[in-house]
XYZ file of C-alpha atoms in Angstrom:
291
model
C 24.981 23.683 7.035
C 23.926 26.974 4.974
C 25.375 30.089 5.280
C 22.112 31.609 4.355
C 18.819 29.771 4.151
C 15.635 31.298 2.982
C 12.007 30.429 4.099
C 9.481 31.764 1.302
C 10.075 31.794 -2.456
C 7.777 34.786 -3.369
C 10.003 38.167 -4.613
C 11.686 38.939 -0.993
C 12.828 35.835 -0.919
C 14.239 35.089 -4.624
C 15.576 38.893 -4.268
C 17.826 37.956 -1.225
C 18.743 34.583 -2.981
C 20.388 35.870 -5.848
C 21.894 38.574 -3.257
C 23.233 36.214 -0.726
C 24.878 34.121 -3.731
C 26.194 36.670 -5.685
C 28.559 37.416 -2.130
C 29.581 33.619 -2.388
C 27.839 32.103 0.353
C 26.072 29.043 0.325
C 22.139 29.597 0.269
C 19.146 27.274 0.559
C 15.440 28.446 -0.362
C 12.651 26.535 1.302
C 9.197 26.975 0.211
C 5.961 25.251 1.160
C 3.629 26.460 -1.175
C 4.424 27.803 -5.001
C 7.445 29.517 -6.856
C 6.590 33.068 -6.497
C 3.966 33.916 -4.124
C 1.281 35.927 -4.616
C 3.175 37.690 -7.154
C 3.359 34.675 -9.262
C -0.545 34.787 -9.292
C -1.093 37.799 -10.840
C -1.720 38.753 -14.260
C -0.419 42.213 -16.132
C 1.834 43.877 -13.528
C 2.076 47.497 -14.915
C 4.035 49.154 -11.447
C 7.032 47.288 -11.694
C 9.969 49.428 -12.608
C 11.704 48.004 -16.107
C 8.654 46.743 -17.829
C 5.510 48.326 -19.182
C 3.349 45.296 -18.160
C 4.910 41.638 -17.439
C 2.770 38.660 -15.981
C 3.404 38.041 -12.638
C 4.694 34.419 -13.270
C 7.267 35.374 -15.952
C 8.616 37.915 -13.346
C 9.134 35.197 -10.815
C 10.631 32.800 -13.695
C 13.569 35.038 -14.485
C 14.192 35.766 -10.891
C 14.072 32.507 -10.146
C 16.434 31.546 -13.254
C 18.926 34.096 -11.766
C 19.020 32.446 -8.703
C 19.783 28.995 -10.714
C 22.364 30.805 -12.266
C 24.495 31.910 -9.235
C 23.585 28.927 -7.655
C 20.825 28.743 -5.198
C 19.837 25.651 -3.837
C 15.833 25.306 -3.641
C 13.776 22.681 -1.670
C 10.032 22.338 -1.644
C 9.074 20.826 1.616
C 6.871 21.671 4.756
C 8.421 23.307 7.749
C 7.325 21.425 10.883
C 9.268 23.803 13.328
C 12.398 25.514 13.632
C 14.907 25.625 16.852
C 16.015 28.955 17.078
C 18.850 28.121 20.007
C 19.940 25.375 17.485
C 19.705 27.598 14.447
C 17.821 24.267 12.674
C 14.852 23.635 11.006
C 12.667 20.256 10.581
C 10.980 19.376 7.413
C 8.668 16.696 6.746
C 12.388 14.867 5.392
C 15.239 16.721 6.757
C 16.800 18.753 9.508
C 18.701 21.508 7.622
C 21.694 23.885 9.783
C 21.831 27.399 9.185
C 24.207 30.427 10.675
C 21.776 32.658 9.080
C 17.750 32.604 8.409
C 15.688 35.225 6.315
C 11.982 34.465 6.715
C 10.223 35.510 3.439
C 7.092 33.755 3.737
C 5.032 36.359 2.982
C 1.500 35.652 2.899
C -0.382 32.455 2.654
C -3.590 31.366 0.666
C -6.550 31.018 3.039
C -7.591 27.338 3.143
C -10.916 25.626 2.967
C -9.893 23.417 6.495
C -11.790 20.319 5.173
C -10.652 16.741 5.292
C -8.407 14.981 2.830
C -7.406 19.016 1.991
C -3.083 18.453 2.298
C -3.529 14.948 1.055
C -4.748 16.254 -2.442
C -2.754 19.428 -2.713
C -0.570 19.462 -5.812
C -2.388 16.271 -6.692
C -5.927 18.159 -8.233
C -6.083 20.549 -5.456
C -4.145 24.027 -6.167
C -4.314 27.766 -4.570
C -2.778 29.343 -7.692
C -4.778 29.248 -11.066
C -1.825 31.057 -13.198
C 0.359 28.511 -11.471
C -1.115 25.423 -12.800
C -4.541 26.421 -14.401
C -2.707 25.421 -17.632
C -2.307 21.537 -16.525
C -6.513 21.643 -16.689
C -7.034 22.696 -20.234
C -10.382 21.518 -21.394
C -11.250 19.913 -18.174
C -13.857 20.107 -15.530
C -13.008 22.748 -12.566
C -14.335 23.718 -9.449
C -13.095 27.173 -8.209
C -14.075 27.923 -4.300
C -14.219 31.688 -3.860
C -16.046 33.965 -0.876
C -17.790 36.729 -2.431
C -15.611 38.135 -5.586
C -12.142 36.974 -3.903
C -11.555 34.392 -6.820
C -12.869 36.572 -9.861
C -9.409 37.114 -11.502
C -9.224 33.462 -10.840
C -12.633 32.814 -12.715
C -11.877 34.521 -15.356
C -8.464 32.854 -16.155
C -9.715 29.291 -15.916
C -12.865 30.233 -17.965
C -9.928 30.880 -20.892
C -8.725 27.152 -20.693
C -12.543 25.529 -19.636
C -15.687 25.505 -20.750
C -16.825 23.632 -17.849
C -16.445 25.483 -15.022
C -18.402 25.455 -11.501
C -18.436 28.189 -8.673
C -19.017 27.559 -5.048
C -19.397 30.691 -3.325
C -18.657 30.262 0.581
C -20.577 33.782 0.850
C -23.521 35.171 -0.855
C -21.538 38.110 -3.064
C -20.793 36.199 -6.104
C -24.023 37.029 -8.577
C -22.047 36.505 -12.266
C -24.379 35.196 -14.452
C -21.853 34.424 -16.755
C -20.824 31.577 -14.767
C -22.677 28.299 -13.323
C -22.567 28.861 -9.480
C -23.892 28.163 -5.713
C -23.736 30.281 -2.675
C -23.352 29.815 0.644
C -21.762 26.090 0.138
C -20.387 25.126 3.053
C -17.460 22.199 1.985
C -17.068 19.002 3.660
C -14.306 17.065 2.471
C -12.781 16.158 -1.055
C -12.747 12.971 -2.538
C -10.719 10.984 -4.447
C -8.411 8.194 -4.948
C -4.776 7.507 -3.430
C -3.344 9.675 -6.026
C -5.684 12.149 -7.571
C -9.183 14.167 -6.423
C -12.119 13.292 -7.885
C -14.530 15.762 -6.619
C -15.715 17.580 -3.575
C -18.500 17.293 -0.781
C -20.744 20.444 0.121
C -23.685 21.429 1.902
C -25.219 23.294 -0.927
C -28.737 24.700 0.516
C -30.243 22.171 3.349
C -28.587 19.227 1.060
C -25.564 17.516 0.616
C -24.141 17.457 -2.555
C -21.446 15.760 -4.102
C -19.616 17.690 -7.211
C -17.176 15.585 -9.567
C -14.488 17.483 -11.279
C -10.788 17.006 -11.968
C -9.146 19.792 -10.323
C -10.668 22.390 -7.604
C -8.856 26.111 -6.944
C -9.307 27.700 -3.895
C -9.141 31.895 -4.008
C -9.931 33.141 -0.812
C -8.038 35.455 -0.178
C -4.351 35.681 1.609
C -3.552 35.544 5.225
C -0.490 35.696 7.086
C 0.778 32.942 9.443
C 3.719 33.712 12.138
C 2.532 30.079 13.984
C 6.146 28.797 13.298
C 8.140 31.665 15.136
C 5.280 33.778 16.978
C 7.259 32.539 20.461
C 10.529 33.093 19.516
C 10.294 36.569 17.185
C 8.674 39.828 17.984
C 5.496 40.287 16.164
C 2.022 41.900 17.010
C -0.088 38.684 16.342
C -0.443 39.217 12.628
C 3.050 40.418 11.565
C 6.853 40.076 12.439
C 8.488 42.873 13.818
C 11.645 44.626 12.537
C 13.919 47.794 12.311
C 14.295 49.612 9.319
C 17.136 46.607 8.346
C 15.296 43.862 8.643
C 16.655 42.958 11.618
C 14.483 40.606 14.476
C 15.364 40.273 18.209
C 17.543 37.086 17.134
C 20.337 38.559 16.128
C 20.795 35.959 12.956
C 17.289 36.029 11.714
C 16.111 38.620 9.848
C 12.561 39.351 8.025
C 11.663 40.439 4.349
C 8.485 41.046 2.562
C 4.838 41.157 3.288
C 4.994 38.837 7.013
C 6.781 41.817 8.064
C 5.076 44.565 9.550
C 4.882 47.670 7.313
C 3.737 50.438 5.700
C 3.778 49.776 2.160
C 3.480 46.106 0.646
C 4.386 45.666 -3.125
C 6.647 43.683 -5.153
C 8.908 47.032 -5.240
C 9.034 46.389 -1.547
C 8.945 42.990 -1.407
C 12.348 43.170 -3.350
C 13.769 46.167 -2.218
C 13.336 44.201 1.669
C 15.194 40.967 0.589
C 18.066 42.699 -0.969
C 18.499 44.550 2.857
C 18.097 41.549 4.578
C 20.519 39.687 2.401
C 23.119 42.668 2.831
C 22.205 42.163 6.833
C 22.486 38.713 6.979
C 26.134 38.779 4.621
C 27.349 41.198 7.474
C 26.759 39.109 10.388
C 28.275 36.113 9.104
C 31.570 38.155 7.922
C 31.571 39.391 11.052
C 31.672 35.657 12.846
C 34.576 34.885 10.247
C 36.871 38.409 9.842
C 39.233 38.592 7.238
C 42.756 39.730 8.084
């Protein structure tokens, strides 16, 4: 049982980690993707109050460390649904009790929905090229993008790879700096028990099958409520909150960009978890009073 657990790991949710410990409660982050978020994907953040430009990722890595230091727990596992009357949550491995939840899941990368996709991610297959790009140095990529989505992408990876390959799920991408096909349509990707070894497309009227050692996906983002669209407020696309973070469940509350609102930036993104955290630390003192 956590007094506090967190479901995301991108800036709203590290913010109200190192919140919620710092006020001495016990707090769990959960997150199904990669440390950070989006924010960890991004390259020369120049808006971020404090720094004249930082990388995204090093942002996230000293939040992160600051949650290590007051002593957030973190666990990387799928969420397979969560019981809102029982105030649990199932995992792929655990059931995990909370008295409080803060859903910071933010935004999600937009998949390719072919076979063997979740059997290969983390094992070739990654949605994050600043996240990992630097485990493919000198090897041969495949980067899936729809029009220009992945060209920050591109353009990283080029700076670890010569041999790089783009599969454009549109017709927008025209670099000629950069070996590509368009309108692909993707089958399924291949591979052994352990690691990918390639991917299958319809390139044209033919199948074709691509080798490589590790394929990104850029695609864009995309919110996804599915796990508490029946239980929370929303408007099909976003969660719905006050101007606290609170939900219609009067121990969950929402931070960062699944939340419906005006402005969505890491400023935000922050500025959200610390309220929810604050929230969230006033409901359970409130179930425990001190005399």
């Amino acid at each position: 049982m956590f007094d506090i657990v967190i479901i995301g790991s991108g800036v709203a949710g590290l913010t109200a980690g190192i919140y919620s410990a710092r006020s001495n409660k016990s707090v769990l982050i959960i997150e199904q993707n990669y440390l950070g978020g989006t924010t960890a994907s991004l390259k020369d953040i120049e808006n971020y109050p404090g720094f004249d430009k930082i990388d995204g990722f090093d942002l996230v890595q000293k939040m992160y460390e600051q949650c290590v230091k007051f002593g957030v727990n973190f666990e990387f596992d799928d969420i397979k649904a969560i019981d809102f009357d029982k105030n649990t949550l199932i995992t792929d491995t655990n059931r995990i009790e909370y008295k409080t939840l803060i859903i910071a899941s933010g935004t999600s990368p937009k998949r390719l929905n072919i076979a063997n996709e979740d059997k290969y991610k983390l094992h070739g297959l990654s949605y994050c090229a600043v996240c990992d790009g630097s485990l493919y140095k000198n090897k041969k990529l495949v980067v899936f993008t729809k029009n220009n989505s992945a060209l920050n992408s591109i353009k990283y990876l080029s700076s670890i790879t010569n041999d790089l390959i783009v599969l454009d799920l549109s017709n927008g991408f025209d670099n000629p700096d950069y070996e590509h096909y368009s309108n692909v349509k993707p089958i399924e990707i291949t591979g052994g028990d352990m690691r990918l070894s390639g991917v299958k497309c319809i390139v044209g009227i033919s199948e074709k099958q691509i080798q490589c050692d590790g394929i990104f996906v850029d695609l864009g983002k995309e919110t996804n409520i599915d796990l508490y669209k029946e239980k929370l407020a929303n408007d099909g696309t976003f969660l719905l909150t006050d101007e606290v973070m609170h939900t219609n469940i009067n121990n969950v509350f929402v931070a960062g960009d699944i939340r419906k609102k005006s402005l969505r930036q890491i400023i935000t993104a922050c500025s959200d978890g610390a309220i929810a955290s604050s929230e969230a630390i006033k409901f359970l003192n409130n179930l425990h009073p001190k005399f």
